[in-house]
Short mmCIF file of C-alpha atoms and ligand atoms in Angstrom, two decimals:
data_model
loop_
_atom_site.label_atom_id
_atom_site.label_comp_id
_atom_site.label_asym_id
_atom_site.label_seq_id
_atom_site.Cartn_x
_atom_site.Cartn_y
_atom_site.Cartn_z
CA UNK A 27 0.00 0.00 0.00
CA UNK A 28 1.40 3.39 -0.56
CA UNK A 29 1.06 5.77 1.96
CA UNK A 30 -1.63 8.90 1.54
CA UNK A 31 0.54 11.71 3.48
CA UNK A 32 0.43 13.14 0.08
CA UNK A 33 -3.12 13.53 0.36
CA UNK A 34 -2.55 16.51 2.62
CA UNK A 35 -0.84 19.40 2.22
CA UNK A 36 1.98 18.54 4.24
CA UNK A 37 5.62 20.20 4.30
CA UNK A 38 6.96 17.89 6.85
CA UNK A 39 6.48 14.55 8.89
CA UNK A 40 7.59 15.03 12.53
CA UNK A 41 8.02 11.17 13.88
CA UNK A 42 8.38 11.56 17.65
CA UNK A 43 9.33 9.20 19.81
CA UNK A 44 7.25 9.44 22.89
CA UNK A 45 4.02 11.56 23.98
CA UNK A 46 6.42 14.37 25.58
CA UNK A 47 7.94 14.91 22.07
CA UNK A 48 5.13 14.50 20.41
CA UNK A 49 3.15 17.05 22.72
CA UNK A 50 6.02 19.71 22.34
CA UNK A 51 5.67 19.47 18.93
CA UNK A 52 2.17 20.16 18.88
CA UNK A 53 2.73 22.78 21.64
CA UNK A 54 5.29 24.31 18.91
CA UNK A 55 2.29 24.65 15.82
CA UNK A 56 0.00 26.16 18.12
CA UNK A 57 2.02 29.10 18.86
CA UNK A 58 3.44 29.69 15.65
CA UNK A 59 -0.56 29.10 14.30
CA UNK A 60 0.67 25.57 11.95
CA UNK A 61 -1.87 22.78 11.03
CA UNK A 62 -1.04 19.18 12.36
CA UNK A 63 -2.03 16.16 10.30
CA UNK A 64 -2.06 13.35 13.04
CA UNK A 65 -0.97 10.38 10.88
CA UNK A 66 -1.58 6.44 11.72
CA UNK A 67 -1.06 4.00 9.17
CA UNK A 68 -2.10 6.27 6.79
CA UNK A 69 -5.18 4.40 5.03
CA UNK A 70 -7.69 6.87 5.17
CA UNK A 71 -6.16 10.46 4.79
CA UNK A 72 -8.54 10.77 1.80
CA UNK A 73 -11.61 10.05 4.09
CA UNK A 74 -12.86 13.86 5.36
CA UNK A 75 -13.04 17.28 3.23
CA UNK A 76 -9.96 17.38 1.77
CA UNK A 77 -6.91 19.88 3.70
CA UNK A 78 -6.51 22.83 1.84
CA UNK A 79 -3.82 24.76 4.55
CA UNK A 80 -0.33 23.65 5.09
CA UNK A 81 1.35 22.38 7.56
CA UNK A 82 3.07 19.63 9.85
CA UNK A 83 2.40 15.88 9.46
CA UNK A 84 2.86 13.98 13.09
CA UNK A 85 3.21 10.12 12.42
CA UNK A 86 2.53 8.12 15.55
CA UNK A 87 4.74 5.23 13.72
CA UNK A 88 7.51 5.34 16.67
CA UNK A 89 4.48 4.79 19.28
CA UNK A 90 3.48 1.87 18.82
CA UNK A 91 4.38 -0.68 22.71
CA UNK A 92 2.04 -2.44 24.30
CA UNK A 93 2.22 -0.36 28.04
CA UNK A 94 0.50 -3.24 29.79
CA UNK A 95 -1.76 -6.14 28.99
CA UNK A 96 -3.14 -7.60 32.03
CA UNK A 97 -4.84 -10.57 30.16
CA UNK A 98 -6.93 -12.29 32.97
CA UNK A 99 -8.80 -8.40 33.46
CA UNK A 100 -9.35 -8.86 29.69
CA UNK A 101 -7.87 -4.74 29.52
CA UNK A 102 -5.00 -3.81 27.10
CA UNK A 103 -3.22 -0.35 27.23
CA UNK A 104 -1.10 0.96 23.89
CA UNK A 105 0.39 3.23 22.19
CA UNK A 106 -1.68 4.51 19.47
CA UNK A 107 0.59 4.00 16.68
CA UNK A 108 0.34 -0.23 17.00
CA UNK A 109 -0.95 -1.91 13.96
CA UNK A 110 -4.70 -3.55 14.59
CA UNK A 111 -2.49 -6.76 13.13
CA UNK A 112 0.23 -6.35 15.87
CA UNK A 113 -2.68 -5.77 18.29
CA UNK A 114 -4.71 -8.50 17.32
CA UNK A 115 -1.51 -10.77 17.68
CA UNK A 116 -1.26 -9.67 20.94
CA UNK A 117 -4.15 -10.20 21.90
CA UNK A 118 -4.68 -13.97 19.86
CA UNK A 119 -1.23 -15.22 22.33
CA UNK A 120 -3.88 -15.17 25.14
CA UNK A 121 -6.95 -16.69 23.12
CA UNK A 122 -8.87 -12.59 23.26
CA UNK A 123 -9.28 -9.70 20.48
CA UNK A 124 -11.11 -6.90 19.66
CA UNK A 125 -13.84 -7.52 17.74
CA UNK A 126 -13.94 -4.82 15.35
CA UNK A 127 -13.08 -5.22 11.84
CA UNK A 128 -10.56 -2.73 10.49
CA UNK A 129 -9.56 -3.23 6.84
CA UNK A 130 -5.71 -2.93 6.07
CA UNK A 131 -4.49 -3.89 9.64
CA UNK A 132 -1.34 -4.76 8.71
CA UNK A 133 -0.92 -0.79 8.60
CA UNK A 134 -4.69 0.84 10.31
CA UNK A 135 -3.43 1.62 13.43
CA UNK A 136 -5.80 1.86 17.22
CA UNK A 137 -5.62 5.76 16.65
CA UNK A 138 -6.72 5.84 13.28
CA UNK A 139 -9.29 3.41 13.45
CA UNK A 140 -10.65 5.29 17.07
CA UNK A 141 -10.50 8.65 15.12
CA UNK A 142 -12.55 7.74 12.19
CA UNK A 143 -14.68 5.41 14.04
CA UNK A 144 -15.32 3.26 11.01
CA UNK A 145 -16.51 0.09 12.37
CA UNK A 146 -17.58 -3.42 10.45
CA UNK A 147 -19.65 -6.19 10.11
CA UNK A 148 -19.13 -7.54 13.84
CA UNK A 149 -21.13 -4.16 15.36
CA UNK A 150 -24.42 -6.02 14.73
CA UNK A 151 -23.79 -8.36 17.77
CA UNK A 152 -20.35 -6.78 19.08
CA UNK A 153 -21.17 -3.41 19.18
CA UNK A 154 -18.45 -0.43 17.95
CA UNK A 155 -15.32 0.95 19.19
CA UNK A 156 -17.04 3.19 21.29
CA UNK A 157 -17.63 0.04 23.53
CA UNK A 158 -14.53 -1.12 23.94
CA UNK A 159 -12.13 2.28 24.84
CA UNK A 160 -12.05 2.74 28.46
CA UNK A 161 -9.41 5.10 28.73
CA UNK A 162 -7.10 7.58 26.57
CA UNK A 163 -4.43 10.07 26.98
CA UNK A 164 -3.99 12.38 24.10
CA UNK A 165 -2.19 16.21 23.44
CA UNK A 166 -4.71 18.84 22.58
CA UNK A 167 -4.77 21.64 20.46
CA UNK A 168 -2.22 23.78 22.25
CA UNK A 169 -0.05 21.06 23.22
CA UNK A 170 -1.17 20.06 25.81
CA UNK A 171 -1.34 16.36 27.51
CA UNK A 172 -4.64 15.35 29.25
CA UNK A 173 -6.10 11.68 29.91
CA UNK A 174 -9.93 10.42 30.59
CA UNK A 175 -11.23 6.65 31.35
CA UNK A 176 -8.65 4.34 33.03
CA UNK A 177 -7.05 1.24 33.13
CA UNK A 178 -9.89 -1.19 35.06
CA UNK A 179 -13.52 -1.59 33.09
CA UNK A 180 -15.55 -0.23 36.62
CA UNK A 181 -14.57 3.34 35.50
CA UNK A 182 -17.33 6.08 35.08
CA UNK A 183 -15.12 9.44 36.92
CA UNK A 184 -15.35 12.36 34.88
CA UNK A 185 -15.88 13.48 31.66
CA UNK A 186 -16.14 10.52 29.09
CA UNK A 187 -12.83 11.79 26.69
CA UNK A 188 -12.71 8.12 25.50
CA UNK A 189 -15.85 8.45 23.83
CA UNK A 190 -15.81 12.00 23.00
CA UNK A 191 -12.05 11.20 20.66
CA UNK A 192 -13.74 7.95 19.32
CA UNK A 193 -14.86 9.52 16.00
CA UNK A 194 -13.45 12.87 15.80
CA UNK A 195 -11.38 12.52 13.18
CA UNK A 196 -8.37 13.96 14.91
CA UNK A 197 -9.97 17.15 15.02
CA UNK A 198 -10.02 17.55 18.89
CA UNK A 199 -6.62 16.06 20.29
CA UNK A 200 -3.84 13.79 18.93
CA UNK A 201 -4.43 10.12 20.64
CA UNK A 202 -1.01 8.94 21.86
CA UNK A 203 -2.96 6.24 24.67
CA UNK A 204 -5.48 3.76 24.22
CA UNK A 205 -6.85 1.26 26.94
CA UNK A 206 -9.30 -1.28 25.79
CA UNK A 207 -11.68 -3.90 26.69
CA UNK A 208 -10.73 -6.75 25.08
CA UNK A 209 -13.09 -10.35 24.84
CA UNK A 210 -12.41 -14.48 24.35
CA UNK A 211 -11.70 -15.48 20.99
CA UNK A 212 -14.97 -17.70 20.13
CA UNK A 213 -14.54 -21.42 19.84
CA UNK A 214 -16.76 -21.63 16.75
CA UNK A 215 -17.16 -18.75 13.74
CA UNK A 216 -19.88 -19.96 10.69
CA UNK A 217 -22.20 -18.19 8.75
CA UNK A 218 -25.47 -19.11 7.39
CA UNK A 219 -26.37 -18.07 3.93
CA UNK A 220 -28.75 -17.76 0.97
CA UNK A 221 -28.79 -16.42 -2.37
CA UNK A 222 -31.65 -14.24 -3.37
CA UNK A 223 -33.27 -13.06 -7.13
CA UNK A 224 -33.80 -9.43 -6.37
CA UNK A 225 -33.44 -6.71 -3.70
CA UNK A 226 -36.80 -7.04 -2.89
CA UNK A 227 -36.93 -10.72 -1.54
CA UNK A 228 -34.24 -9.64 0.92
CA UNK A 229 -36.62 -7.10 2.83
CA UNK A 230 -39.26 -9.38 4.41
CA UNK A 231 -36.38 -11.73 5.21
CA UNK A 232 -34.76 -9.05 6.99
CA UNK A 233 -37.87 -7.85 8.73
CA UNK A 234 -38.18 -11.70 9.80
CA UNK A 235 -34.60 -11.68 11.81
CA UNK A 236 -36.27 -9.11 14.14
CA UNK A 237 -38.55 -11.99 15.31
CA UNK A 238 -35.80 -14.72 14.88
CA UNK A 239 -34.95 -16.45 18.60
CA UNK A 240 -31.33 -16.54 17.26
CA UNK A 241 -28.48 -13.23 18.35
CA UNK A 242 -26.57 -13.10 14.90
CA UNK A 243 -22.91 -11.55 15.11
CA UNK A 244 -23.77 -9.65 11.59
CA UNK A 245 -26.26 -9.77 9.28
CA UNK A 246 -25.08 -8.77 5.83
CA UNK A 247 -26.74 -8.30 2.89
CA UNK A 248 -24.09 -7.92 -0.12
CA UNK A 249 -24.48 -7.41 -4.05
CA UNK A 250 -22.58 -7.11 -7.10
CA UNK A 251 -19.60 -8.53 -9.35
CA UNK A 252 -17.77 -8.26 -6.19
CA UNK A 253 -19.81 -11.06 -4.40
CA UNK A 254 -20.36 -13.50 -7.56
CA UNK A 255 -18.15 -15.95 -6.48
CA UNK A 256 -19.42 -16.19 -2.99
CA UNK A 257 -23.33 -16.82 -4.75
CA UNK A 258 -21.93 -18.99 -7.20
CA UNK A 259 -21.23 -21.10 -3.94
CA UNK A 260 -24.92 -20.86 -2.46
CA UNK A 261 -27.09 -24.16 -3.24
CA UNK A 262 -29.68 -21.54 -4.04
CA UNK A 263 -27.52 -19.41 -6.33
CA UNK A 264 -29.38 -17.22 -8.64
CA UNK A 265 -29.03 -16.96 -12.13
CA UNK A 266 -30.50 -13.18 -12.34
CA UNK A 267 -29.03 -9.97 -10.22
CA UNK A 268 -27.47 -12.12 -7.21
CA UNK A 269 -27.90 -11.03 -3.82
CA UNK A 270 -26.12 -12.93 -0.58
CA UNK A 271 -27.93 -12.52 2.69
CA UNK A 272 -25.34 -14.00 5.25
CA UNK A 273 -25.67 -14.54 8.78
CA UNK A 274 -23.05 -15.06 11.29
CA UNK A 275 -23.14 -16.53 14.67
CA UNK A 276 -20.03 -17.10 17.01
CA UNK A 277 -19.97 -18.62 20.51
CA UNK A 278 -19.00 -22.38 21.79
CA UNK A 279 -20.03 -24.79 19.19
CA UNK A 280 -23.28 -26.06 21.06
CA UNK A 281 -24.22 -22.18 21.11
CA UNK A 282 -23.32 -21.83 17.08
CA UNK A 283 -24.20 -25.18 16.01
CA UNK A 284 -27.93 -24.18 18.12
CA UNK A 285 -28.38 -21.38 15.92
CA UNK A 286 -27.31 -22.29 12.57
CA UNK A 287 -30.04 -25.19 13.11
CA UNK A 288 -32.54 -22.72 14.77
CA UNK A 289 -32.38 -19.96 11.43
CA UNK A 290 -31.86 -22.84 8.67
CA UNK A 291 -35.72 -24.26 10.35
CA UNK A 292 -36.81 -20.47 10.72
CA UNK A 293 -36.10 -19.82 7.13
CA UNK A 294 -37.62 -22.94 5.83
CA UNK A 295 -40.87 -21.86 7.47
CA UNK A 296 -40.52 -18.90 5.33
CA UNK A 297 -40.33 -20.78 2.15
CA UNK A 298 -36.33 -21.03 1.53
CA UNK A 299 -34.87 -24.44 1.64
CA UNK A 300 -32.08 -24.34 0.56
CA UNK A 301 -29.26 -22.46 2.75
CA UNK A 302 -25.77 -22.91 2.90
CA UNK A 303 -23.82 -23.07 5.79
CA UNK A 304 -20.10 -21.39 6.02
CA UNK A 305 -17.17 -22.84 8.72
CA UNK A 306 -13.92 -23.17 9.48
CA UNK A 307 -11.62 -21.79 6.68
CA UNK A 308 -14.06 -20.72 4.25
CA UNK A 309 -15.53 -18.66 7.20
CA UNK A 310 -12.22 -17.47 7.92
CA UNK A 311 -12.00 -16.00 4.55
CA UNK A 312 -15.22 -15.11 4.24
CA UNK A 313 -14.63 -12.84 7.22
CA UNK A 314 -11.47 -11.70 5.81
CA UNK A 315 -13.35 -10.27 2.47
CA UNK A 316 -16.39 -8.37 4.63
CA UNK A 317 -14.00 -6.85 6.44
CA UNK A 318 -11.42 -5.98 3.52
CA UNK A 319 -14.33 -5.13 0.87
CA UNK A 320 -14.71 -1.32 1.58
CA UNK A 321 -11.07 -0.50 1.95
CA UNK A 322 -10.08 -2.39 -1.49
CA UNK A 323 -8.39 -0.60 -4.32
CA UNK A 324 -10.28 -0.20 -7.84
CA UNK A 325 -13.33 1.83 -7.14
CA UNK A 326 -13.76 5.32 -8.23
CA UNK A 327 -16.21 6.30 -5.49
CA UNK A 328 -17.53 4.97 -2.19
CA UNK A 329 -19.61 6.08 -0.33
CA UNK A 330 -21.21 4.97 3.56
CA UNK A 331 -24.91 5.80 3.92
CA UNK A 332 -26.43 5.03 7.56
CA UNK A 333 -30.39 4.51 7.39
CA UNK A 334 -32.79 2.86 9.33
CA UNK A 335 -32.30 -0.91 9.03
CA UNK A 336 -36.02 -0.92 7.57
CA UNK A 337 -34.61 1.65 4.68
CA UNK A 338 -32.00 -0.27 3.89
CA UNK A 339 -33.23 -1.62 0.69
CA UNK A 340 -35.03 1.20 -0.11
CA UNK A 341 -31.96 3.50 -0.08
CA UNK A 342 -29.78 0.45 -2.32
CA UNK A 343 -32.49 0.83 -5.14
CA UNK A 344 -31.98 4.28 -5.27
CA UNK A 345 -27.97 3.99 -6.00
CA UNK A 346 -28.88 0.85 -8.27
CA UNK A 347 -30.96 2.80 -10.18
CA UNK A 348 -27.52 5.08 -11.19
CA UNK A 349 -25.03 2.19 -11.39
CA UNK A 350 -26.39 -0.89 -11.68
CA UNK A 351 -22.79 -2.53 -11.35
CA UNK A 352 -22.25 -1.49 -8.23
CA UNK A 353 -20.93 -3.95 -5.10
CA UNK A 354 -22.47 -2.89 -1.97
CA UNK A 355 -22.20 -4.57 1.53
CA UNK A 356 -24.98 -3.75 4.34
CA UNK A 357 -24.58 -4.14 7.61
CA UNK A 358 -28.28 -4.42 7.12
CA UNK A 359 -29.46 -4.81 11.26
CA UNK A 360 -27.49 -1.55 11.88
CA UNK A 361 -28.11 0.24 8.61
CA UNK A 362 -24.98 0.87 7.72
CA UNK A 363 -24.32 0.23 3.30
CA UNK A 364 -20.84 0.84 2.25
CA UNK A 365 -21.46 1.24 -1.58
CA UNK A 366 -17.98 0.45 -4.14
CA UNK A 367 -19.37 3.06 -7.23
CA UNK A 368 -18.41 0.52 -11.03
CA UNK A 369 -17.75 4.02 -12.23
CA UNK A 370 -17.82 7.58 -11.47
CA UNK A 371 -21.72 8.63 -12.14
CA UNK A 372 -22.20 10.48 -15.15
CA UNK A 373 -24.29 12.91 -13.94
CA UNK A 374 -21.22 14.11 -11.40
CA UNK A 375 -21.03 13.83 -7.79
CA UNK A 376 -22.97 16.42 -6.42
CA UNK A 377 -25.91 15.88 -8.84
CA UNK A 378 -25.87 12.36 -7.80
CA UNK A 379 -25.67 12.92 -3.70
CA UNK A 380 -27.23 16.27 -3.08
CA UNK A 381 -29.83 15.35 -5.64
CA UNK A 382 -30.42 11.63 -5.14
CA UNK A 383 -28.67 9.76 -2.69
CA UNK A 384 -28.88 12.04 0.52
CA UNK A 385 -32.20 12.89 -0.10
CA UNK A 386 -33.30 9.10 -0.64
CA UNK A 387 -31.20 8.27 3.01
CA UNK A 388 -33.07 11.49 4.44
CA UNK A 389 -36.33 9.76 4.12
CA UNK A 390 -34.59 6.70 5.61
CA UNK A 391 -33.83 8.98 8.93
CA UNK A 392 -29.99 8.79 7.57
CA UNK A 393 -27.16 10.36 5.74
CA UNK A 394 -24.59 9.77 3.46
CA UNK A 395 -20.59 10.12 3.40
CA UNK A 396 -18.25 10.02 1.01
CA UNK A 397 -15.28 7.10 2.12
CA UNK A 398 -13.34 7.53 -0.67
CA UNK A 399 -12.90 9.47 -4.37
CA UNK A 400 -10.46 8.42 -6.41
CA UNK A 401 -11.38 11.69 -8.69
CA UNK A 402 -11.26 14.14 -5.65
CA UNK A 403 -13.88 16.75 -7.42
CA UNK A 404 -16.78 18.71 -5.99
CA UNK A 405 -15.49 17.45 -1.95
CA UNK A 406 -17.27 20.15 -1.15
CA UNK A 407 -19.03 20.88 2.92
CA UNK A 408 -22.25 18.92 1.38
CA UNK A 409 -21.23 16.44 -0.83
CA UNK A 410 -18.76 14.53 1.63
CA UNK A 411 -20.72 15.46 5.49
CA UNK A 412 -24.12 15.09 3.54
CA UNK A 413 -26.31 16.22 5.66
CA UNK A 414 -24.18 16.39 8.98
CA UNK A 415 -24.71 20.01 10.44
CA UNK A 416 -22.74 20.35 14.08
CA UNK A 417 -24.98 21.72 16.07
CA UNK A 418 -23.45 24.62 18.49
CA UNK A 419 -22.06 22.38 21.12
CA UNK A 420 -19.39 20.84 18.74
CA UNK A 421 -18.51 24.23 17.55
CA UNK A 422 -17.53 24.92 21.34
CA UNK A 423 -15.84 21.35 22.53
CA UNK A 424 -13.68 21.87 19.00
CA UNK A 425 -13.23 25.23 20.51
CA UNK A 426 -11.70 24.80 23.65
CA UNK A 427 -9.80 21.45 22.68
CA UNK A 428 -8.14 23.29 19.50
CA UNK A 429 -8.82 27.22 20.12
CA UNK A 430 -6.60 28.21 17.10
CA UNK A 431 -7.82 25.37 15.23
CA UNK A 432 -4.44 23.62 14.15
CA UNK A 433 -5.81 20.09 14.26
CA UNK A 434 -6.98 18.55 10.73
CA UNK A 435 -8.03 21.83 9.62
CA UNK A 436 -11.20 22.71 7.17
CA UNK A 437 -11.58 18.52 7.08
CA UNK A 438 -14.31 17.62 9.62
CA UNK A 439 -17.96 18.68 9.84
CA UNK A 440 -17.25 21.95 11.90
CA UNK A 441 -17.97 24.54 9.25
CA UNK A 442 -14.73 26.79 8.77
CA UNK A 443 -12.94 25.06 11.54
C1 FAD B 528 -12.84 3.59 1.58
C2 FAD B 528 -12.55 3.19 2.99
C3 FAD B 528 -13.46 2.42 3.68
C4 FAD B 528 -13.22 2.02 4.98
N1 FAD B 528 -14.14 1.26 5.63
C5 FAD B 528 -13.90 0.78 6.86
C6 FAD B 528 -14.80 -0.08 7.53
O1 FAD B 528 -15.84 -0.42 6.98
N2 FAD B 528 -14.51 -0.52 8.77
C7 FAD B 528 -13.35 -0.12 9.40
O2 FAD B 528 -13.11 -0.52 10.53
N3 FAD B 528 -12.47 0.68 8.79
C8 FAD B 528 -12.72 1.15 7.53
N4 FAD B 528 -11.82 1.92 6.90
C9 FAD B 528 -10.75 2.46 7.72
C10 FAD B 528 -9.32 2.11 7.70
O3 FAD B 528 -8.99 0.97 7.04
C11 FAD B 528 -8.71 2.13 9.10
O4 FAD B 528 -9.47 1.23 9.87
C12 FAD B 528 -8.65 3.41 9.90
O5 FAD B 528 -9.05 4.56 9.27
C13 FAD B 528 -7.26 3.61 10.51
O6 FAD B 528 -6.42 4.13 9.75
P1 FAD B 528 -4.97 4.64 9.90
O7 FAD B 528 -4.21 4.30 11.11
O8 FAD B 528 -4.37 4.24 8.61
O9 FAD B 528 -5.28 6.21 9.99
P2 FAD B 528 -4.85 7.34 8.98
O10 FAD B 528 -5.32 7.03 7.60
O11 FAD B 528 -3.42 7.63 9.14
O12 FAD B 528 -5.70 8.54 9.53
C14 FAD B 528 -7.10 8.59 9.36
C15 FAD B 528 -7.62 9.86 10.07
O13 FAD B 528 -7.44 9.70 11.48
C16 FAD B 528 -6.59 10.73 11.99
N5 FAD B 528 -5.69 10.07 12.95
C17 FAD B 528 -4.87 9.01 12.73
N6 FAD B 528 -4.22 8.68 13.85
C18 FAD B 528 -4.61 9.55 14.82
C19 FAD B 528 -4.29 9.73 16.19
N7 FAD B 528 -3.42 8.95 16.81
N8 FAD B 528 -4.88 10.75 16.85
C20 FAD B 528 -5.78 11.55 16.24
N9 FAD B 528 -6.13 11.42 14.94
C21 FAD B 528 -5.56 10.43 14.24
C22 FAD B 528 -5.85 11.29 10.80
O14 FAD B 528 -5.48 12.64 10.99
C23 FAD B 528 -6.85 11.12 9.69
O15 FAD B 528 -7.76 12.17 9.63
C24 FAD B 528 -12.02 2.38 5.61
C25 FAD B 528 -11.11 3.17 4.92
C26 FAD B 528 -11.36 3.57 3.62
C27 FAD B 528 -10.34 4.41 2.89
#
């Protein structure tokens, strides 16, 4: 992968080699006014308006130890330069992980994927990021160190910082410190799935899960050249517009083995006999390419809409209706449909969101982001927040954590800021 720093408008990459360093040189921008690009493994940088002022990359590559892993109170502390892979091997040594599926983790590091808050297929029965940082230290805007949460889960002092940085796009402090809740690795991973004819066979199917007595890990719903091998798999594989609904359960193998059997006899009642179930290395790699699929190379636009789960197919015939080649994957219990564009839409960017897309996800109760454009036209306030207006308090919290406004300038939601 090559890195993004040239994304930015950067002039330099400071690498320190602890916090101190790394606060003093933050300390350093803020009074002489210069914008600092927090950099993790650099996968993203193109995710966020784009930077238009100059200024001072800081790479958190030299932080990157694990400051304590006390495995039997299932907590880890690190640096937030460490690679989710390094993490996750950490973690694996003492049968735990952190269930949240970061594309590229051989690079993403805990900062990065804590400041964009991007989260995967797992959230459905794992929840997000959010749930798993107990504590943080970080520098703010004018250099200076603070820390919230702590080390032990039983931990509700103060205000929440953990949860406030989770998400804000390095806009409010740089994250040097992360402490996390960490859980067992499950003895048995295996997915149930079907293929489907059309979009509209998956709705009442996903209306039934609501009812189901089974607790999936994800539900996904996924579409497009980029899942025809998977459907080609399916005993029911369709010879029109294939569509995969797959659904994951993980647990001991009674508690898997319980619900695979429970769906595959909920589904029949529904009319569907014929679904395919997914273990051991196939579900391995099948959990590889959900998590992967958003982050992959190739697309010319992609874009993240968040609806109500019972808009989710609603909002995917909308953006099928402009590029019927598309490859989508929904998170569809949370709502969350990370779309991979076949080809720029002809009608341009902002015609397509600010006159189709956002609109259609408004009526779903949602919005739309941009992830990625390959292009990089028309980023403009609208086209990449959609319809994310801070309301007043943000203005203030960016305020007072970054009062000269230093930190990822002009790239977040904050208008001006
Ligand atoms: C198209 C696309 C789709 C993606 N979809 C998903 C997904 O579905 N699920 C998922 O989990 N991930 C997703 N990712 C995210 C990605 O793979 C990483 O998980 C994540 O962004 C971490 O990246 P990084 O360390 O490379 O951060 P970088 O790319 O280096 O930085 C990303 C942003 O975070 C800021 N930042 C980085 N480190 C810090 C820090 N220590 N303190 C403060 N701010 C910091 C940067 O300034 C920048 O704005 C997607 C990425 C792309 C490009």
């Amino acid at each position: 992968m090559a890195p993004l720093a040239h994304k930015l408008p950067i002039i330099r990459v400071a690498e320190p080699e602890s916090s101190d360093e790394l606060a003093s040189v933050v300390r350093d921008g803020f009074h002489t006014n210069t914008a600092i690009y927090p950099l993790g493994g650099q996968t993203s940088l193109d995710y966020g308006l784009p930077a238009r002022r100059e200024g001072l990359g800081v790479s958190l590559s030299r932080l990157r130890r694990v400051i304590d892993y006390p495995a039997r109170d299932m907590t880890i502390t690190v640096e937030a330069g460490i690679s989710m892979q390094a993490l996750a091997e950490t973690l694996a040594a003492e049968q735990q992980r952190l269930p949240v599926d970061a594309p590229q983790g051989e690079h993403a590091t805990i900062g990065g994927v804590m400041a964009t808050n991007f989260n995967g297929p797992r959230r459905m029965g794992q929840g997000t990021f959010r749930d798993y940082v107990i504590g943080v230290r970080a520098v703010d805007g004018t250099g200076m160190a603070f820390k919230g949460g702590g080390r032990v889960v039983k931990n509700v002092a103060g205000y929440d910082f953990p949860k406030l940085l989770t998400g804000s796009l390095g806009t409010l402090a740089v994250i040097t410190q992360v402490t996390l809740k960490v859980k067992p690795i499950p003895e048995k991973s295996s997915f149930i799935a079907i293929a489907l004819g059309s979009n509209d066979q998956a709705e009442p199917l996903l209306a039934s899960l609501i009812y189901s007595k089974t607790s999936p890990t994800a539900i996904e719903l996924l579409g497009g050249p980029e899942w025809h091998a998977l459907s080609g798999e399916l005993e029911s594989k369709s010879t029109e517009y294939p569509i995969v609904l797959l659904v994951a359960f993980e647990g001991t193998s009674v508690e898997t083995d319980w619900q695979l059997a429970c769906l595959a006899e909920e589904w029949r009642t529904l009319g569907l006999r014929h679904p395919t179930l997914i273990s051991d290395d196939r579900a391995s790699q099948l959990w590889r390419h959900l998590t992967e699929f958003p982050a992959q190379s190739g697309s010319p636009l992609v874009l993240q809409a968040t609806v109500a789960p019972s808009a989710v197919t609603s909002w995917l015939a909308a953006v099928l209706a402009i590029d019927p080649q598309c490859s989508f994957q929904c998170h569809a219990g949370n709502g969350v449909i990370v779309v991979r564009f076949s080809e720029f839409p002809e009608s341009g960017l902002s015609r397509t969101l600010i006159g189709q897309l956002q609109p259609a996800a408004n009526a779903g109760h949602g919005h739309v982001v941009i992830l990625s454009n390959a292009q990089g036209g028309e980023m403009t306030h609208q086209s990449v927040w959609g319809g994310l207006a801070p309301f007043w308090l943000m203005g203030e919290v960016k305020r007072k954590f970054d009062p000269r406004g230093i930190l990822n300038p002009g790239r977040f939601v904050y208008q001006g800021m």
